[in-house]
Short mmCIF file of C-alpha atoms and ligand atoms in Angstrom, two decimals:
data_model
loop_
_atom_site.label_atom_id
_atom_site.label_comp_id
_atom_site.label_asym_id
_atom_site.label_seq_id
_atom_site.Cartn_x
_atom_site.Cartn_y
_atom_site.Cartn_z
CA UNK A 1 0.00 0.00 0.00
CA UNK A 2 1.39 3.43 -0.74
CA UNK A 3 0.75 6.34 1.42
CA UNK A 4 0.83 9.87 -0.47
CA UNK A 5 3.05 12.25 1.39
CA UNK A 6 1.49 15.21 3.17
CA UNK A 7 1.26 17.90 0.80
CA UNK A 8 2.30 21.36 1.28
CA UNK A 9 0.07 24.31 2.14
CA UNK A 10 -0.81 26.30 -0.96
CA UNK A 11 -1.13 29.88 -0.68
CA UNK A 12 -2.51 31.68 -3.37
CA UNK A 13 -3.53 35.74 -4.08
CA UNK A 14 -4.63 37.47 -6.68
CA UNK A 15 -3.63 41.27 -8.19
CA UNK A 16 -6.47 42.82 -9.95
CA UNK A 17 -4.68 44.73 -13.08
CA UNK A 18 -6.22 47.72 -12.59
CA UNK A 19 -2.68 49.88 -13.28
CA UNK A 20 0.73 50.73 -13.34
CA UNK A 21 2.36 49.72 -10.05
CA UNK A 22 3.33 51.88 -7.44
CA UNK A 23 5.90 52.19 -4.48
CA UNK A 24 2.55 51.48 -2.20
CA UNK A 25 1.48 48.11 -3.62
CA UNK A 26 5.31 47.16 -3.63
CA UNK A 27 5.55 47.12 0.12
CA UNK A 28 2.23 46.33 0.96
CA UNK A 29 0.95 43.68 -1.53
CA UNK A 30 4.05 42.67 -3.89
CA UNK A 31 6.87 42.41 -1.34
CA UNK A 32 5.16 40.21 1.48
CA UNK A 33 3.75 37.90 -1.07
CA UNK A 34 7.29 37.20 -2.46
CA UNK A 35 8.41 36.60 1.04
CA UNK A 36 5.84 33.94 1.65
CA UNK A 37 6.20 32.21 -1.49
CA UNK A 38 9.04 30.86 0.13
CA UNK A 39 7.13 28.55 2.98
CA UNK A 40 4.37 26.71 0.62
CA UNK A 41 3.55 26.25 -2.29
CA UNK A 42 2.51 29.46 -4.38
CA UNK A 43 -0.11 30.19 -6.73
CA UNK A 44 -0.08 33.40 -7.73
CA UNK A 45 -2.25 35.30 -10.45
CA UNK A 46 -3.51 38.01 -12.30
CA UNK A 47 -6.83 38.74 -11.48
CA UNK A 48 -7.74 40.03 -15.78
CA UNK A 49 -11.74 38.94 -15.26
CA UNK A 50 -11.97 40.65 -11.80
CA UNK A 51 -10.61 43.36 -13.30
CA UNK A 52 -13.33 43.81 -16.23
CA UNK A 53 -15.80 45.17 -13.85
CA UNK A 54 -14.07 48.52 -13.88
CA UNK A 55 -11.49 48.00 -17.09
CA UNK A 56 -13.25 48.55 -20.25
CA UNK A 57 -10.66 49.56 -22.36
CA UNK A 58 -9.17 46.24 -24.22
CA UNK A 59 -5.56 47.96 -24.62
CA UNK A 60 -5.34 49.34 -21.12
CA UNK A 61 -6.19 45.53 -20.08
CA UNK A 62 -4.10 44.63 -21.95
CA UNK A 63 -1.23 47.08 -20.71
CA UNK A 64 -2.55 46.38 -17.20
CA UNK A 65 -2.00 42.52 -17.14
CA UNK A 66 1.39 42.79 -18.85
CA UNK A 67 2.68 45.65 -16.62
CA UNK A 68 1.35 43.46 -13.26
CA UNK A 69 3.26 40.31 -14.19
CA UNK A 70 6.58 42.07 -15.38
CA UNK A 71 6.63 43.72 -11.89
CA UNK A 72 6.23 40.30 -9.97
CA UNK A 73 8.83 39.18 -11.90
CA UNK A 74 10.67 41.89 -11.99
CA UNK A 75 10.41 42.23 -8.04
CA UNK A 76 11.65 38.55 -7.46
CA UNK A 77 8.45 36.25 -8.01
CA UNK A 78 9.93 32.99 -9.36
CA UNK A 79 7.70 31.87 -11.98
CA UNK A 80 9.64 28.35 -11.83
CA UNK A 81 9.04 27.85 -7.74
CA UNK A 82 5.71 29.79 -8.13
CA UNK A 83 2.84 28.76 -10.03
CA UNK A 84 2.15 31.97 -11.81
CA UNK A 85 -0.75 32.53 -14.45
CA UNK A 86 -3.57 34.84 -15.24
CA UNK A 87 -6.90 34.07 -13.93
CA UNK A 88 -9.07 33.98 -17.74
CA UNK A 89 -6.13 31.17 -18.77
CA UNK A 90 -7.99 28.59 -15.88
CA UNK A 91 -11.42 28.43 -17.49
CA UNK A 92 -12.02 25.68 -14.37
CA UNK A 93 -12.57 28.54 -12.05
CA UNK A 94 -15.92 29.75 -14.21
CA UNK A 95 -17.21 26.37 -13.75
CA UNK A 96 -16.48 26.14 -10.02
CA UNK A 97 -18.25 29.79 -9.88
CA UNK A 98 -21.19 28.54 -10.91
CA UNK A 99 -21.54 25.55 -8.59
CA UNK A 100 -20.72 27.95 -5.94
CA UNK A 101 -23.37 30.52 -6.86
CA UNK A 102 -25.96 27.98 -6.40
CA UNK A 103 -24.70 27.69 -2.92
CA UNK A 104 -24.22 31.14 -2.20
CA UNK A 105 -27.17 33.01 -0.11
CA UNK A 106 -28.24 35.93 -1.99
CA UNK A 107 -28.35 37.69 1.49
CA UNK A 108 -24.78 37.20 1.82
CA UNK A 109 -24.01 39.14 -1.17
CA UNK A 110 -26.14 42.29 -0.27
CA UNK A 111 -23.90 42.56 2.52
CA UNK A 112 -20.92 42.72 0.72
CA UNK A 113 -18.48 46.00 1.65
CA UNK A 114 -18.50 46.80 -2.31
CA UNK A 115 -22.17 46.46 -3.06
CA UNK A 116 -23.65 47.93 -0.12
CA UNK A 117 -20.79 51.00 -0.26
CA UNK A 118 -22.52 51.34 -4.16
CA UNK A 119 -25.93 51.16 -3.11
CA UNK A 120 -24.96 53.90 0.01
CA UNK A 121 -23.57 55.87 -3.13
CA UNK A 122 -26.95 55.85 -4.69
CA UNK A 123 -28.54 56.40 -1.72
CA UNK A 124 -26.99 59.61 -0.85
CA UNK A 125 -27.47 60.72 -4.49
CA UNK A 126 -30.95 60.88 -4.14
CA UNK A 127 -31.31 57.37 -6.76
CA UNK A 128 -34.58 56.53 -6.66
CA UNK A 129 -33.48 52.60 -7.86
CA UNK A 130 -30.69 51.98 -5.23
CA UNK A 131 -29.43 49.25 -7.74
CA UNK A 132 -28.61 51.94 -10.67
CA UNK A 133 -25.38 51.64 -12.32
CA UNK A 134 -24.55 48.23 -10.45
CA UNK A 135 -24.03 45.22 -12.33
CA UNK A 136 -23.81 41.59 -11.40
CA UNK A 137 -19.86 41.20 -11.77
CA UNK A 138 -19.56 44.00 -9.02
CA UNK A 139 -22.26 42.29 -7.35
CA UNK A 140 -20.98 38.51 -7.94
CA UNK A 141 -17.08 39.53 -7.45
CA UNK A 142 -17.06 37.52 -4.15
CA UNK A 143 -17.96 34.55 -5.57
CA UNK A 144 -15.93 34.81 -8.25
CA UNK A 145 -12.72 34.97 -6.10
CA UNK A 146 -13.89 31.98 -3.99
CA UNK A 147 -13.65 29.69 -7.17
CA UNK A 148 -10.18 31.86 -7.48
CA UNK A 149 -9.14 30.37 -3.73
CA UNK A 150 -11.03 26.85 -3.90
CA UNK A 151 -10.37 25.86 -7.61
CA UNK A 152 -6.18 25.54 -6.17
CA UNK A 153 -7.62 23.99 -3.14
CA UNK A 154 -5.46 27.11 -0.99
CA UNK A 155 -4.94 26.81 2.52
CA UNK A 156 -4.10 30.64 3.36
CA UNK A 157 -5.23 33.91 1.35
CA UNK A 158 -2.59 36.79 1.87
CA UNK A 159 -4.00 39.68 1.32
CA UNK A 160 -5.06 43.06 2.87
CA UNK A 161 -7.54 44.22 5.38
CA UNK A 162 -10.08 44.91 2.56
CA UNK A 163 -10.42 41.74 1.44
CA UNK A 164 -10.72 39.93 4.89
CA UNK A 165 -14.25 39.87 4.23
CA UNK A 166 -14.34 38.18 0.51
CA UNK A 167 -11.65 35.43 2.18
CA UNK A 168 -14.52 34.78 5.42
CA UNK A 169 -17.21 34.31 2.20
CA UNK A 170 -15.31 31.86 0.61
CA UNK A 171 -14.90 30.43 3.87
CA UNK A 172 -19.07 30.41 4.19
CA UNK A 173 -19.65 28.95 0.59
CA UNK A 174 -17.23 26.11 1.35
CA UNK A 175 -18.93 25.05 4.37
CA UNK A 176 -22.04 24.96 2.59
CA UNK A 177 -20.43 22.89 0.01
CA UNK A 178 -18.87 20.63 2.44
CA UNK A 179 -22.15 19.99 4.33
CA UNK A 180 -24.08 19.74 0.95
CA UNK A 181 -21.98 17.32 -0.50
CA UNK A 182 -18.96 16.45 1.68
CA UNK A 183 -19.48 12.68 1.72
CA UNK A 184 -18.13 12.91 -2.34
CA UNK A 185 -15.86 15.63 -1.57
CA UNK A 186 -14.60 17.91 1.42
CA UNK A 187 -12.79 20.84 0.02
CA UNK A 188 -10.29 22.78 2.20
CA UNK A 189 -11.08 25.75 4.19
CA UNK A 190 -9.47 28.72 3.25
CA UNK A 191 -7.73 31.45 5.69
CA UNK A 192 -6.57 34.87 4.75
CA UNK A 193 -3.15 36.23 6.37
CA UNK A 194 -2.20 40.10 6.74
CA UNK A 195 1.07 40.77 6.77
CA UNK A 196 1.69 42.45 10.19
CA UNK A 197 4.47 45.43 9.07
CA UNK A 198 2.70 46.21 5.64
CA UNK A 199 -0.65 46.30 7.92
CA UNK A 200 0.62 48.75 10.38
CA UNK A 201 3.37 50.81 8.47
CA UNK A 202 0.87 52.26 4.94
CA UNK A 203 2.89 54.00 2.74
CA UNK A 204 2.20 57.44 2.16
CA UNK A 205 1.51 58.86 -1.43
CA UNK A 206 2.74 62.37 -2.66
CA UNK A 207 0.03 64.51 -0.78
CA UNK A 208 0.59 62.66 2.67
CA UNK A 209 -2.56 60.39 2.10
CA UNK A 210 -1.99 56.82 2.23
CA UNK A 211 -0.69 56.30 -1.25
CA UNK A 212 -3.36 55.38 -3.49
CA UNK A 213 -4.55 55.14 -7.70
CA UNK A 214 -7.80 56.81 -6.90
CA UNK A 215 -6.03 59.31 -4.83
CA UNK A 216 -3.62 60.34 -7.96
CA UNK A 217 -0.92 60.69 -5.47
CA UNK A 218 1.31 57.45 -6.66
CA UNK A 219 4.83 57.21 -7.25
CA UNK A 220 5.19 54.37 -9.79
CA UNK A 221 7.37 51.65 -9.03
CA UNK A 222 9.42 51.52 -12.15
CA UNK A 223 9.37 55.84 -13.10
CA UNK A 224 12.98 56.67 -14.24
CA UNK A 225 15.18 57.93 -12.16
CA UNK A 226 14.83 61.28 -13.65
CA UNK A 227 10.49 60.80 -13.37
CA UNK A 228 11.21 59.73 -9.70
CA UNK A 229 13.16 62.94 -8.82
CA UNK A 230 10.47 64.95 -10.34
CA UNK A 231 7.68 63.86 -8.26
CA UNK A 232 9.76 63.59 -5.12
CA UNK A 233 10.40 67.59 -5.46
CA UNK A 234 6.22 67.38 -5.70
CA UNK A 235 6.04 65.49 -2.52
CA UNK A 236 4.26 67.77 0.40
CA UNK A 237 6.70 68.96 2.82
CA UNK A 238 5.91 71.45 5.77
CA UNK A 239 7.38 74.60 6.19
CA UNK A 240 9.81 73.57 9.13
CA UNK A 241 13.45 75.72 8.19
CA UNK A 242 16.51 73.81 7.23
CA UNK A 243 18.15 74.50 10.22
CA UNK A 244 15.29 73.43 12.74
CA UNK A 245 14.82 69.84 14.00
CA UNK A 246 12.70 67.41 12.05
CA UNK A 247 9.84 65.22 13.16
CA UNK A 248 10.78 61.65 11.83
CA UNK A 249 7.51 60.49 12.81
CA UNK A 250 5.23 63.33 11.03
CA UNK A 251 7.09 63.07 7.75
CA UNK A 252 6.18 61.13 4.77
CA UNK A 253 9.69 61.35 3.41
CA UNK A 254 10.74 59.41 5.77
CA UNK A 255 7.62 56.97 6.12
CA UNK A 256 9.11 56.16 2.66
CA UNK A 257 12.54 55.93 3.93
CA UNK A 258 12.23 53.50 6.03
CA UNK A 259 10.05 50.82 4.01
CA UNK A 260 13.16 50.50 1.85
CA UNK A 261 16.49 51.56 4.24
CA UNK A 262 17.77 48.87 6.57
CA UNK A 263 17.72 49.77 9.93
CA UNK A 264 20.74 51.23 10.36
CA UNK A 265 20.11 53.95 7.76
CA UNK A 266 16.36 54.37 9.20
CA UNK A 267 17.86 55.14 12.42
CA UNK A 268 20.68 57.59 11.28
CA UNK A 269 18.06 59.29 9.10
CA UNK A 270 16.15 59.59 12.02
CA UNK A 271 19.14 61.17 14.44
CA UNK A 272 19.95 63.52 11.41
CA UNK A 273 16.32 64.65 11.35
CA UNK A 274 16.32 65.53 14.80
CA UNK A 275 19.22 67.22 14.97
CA UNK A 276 18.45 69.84 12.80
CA UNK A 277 20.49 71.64 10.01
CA UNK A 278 18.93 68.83 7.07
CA UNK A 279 17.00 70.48 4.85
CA UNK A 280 13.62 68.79 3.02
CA UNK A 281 16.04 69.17 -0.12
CA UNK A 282 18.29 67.15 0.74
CA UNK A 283 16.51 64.40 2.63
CA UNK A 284 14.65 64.04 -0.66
CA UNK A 285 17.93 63.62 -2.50
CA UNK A 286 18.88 61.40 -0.02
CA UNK A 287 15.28 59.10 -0.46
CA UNK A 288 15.96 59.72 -4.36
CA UNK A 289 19.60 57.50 -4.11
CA UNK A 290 17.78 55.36 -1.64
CA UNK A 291 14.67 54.11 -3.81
CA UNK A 292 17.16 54.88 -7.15
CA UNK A 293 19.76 52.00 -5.71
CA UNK A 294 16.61 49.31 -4.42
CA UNK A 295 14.98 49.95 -7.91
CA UNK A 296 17.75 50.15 -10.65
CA UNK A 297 17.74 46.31 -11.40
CA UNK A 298 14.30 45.62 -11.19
CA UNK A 299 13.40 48.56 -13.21
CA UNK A 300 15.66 47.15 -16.26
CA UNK A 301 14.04 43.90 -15.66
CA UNK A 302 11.20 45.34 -16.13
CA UNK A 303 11.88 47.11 -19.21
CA UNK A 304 12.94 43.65 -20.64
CA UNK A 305 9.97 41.71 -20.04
CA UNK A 306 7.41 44.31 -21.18
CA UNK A 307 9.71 44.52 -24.68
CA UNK A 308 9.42 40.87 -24.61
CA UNK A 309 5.77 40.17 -25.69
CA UNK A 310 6.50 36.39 -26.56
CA UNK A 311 8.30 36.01 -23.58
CA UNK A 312 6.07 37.13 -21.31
CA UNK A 313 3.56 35.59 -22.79
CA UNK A 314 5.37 31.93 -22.34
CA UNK A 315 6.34 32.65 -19.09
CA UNK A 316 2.28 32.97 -17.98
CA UNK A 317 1.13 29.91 -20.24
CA UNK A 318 3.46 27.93 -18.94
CA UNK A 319 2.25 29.25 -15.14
CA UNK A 320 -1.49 28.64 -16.46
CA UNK A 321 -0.65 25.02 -17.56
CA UNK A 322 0.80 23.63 -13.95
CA UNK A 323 -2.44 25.95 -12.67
CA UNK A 324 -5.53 24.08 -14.50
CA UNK A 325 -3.47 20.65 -13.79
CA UNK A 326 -4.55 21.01 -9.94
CA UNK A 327 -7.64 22.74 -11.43
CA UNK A 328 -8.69 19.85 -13.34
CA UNK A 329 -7.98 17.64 -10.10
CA UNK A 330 -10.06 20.47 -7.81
CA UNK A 331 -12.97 20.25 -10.54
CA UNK A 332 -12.95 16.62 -11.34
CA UNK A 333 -13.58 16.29 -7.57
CA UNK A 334 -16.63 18.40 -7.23
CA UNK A 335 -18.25 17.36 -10.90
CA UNK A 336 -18.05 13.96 -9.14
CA UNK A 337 -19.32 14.96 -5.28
CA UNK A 338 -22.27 16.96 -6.69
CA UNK A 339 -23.52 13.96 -9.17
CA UNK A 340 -22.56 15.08 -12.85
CA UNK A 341 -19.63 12.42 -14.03
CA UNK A 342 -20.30 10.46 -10.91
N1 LIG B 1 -10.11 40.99 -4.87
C1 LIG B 1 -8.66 41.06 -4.80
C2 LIG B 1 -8.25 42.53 -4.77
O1 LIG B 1 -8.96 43.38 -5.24
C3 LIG B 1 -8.01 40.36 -5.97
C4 LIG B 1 -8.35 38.91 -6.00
C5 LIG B 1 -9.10 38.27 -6.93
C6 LIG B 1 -7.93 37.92 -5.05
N2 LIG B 1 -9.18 36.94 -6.63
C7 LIG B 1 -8.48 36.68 -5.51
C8 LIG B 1 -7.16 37.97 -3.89
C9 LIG B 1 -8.28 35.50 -4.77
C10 LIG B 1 -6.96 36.78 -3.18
C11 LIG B 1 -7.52 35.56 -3.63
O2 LIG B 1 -7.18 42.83 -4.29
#
């Protein structure tokens, strides 16, 4: 008799391509992730169909998906040690959707963060139909990224504090399925994970607001190094003289500083800033090297795999074959615990 060995954990995200990356997502979404590909095994993706509820522009998709996966790679992801594809290339996940929306309680989704801030929208308008303007992929986008989770079987969902909720519906459907039809198939529960430092140290954007796309206060990831200087002399500073001491703590400069300096530069930074006699100007030249020297090789990595369509290309069917092999498993299971190809 053979006994299979224990498998080990999956953890899987998605990243909806909804733009260019920025410094933010970098040390709150992209950098983690990498980290924790290392402990199980990864399944990463591009989340293209999520996306299509706001992106309905086929080139800036397009631009989108391509610019998302060059910066994972570009930032370290491993597409040999992680399994890394885009989400339309798995067409499994549309038929697990399905199965799941028939288990899904409609009163669930009207409780959703998303829908109910849209209907709150119209509400406040004055709409007389609270519904207008919402479709069903806003309104069936939970569901959607439970098949995302379940169709790879993932133990743990990293991810931020705004999608805590989607990861505790997934949670919800898969219970149902379990108790529905467990005795063919029980499908693994699903957890997310925050990442403690990204959680507690947000990275401020240009205008001292937590750095954001719909803010329009980004600094992207991969801007030259002559686009980065520009929009660092943008970046709000108070009026504090060069000679007077500097609040480390009240200072987005140096929010940014720190995400990327070790902590031996953090903390001379820091002494130099309270000493007084370090001007804005220069602590801005000095977070221009910083960011300049973390960035330089990624950047050109960067520029490489966006020139390389084919490439690219290969790299994320190759990702989306080893992804619809455990799909097919995943599937296969459930077609067979719910009665069709019993
Ligand atoms: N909803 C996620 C976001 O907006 C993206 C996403 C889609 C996702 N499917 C997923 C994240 C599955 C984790 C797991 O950031």
């Amino acid at each position: 008799m053979t006994t299979s060995p224990a498998r080990r954990a999956i953890s899987l995200t998605g990243i909806k391509p909804t733009g260019v990356p920025h410094l933010g997502n970098y040390v709150g979404a992209i950098r983690p992730a990498i980290a924790l590909a290392a402990d199980y095994d990864a399944y990463y993706f591009i989340a293209d169909y999520h996306a299509l509820i706001g992106v309905r522009d086929p080139r800036l998709m397009d631009e989108y998906t391509r610019s998302v996966a060059a910066t994972w790679i570009a930032c370290g992801l491993d597409p040999e040690r992680t399994v890394f594809y885009r989400q339309s290339d798995v067409p499994e996940t549309f038929e697990l959707q399905w199965v799941f929306s028939c288990l899904t309680a409609k009163g669930m989704m009207i409780r959703a963060h998303a829908y109910k801030a849209a209907v709150d929208r119209n509400r406040a308008a004055g709409e007389s139909d609270l519904d207008a303007g919402i479709d069903m992929g806003l309104y069936n986008y939970p569901v959607l990224m439970a098949a995302d989770i379940v169709v790879m079987e993932a133990d743990v969902v990293p991810v931020g504090r705004d999608q805590i909720q989607h990861v505790e519906y997934a949670r919800d459907i898969v219970e149902r399925f379990n108790q529905a039809f467990g005795a063919g198939h029980t499908l693994t529960v699903p957890r997310h994970v925050i990442d403690e430092a990204a959680d507690a140290n947000t990275m401020p954007g240009l205008d001292g607001r937590k750095m954001s796309k719909s803010y329009g206060n980004t600094i992207p990831l991969f801007a030259s190094t002559g686009e980065l200087k520009k929009l660092l002399k943008k970046l709000k500073t108070d009026s504090t003289p060069l000679e007077a001491p500097k609040d480390p703590d009240g200072s987005s400069l140096y929010a940014i500083y720190r995400q990327f300096a070790s902590a031996d530069q953090a903390a001379d930074l820091r002494a130099r800033m309270l000493a007084g006699g370090l001007g804005w100007g220069h602590i801005k030249d000095e977070l221009h090297a910083l960011l300049d020297d973390h960035l330089r090789e990624p950047r050109e990595r960067y520029a490489e795999l966006i020139a390389d369509r084919a490439g690219l290309d290969a790299i994320l069917r190759a990702g989306a074959e080893r992804a619809r092999e455990r799909a097919r498993q995943v599937v296969g299971n459930v077609r067979r615990a719910v009665g069709i190809d019993a």
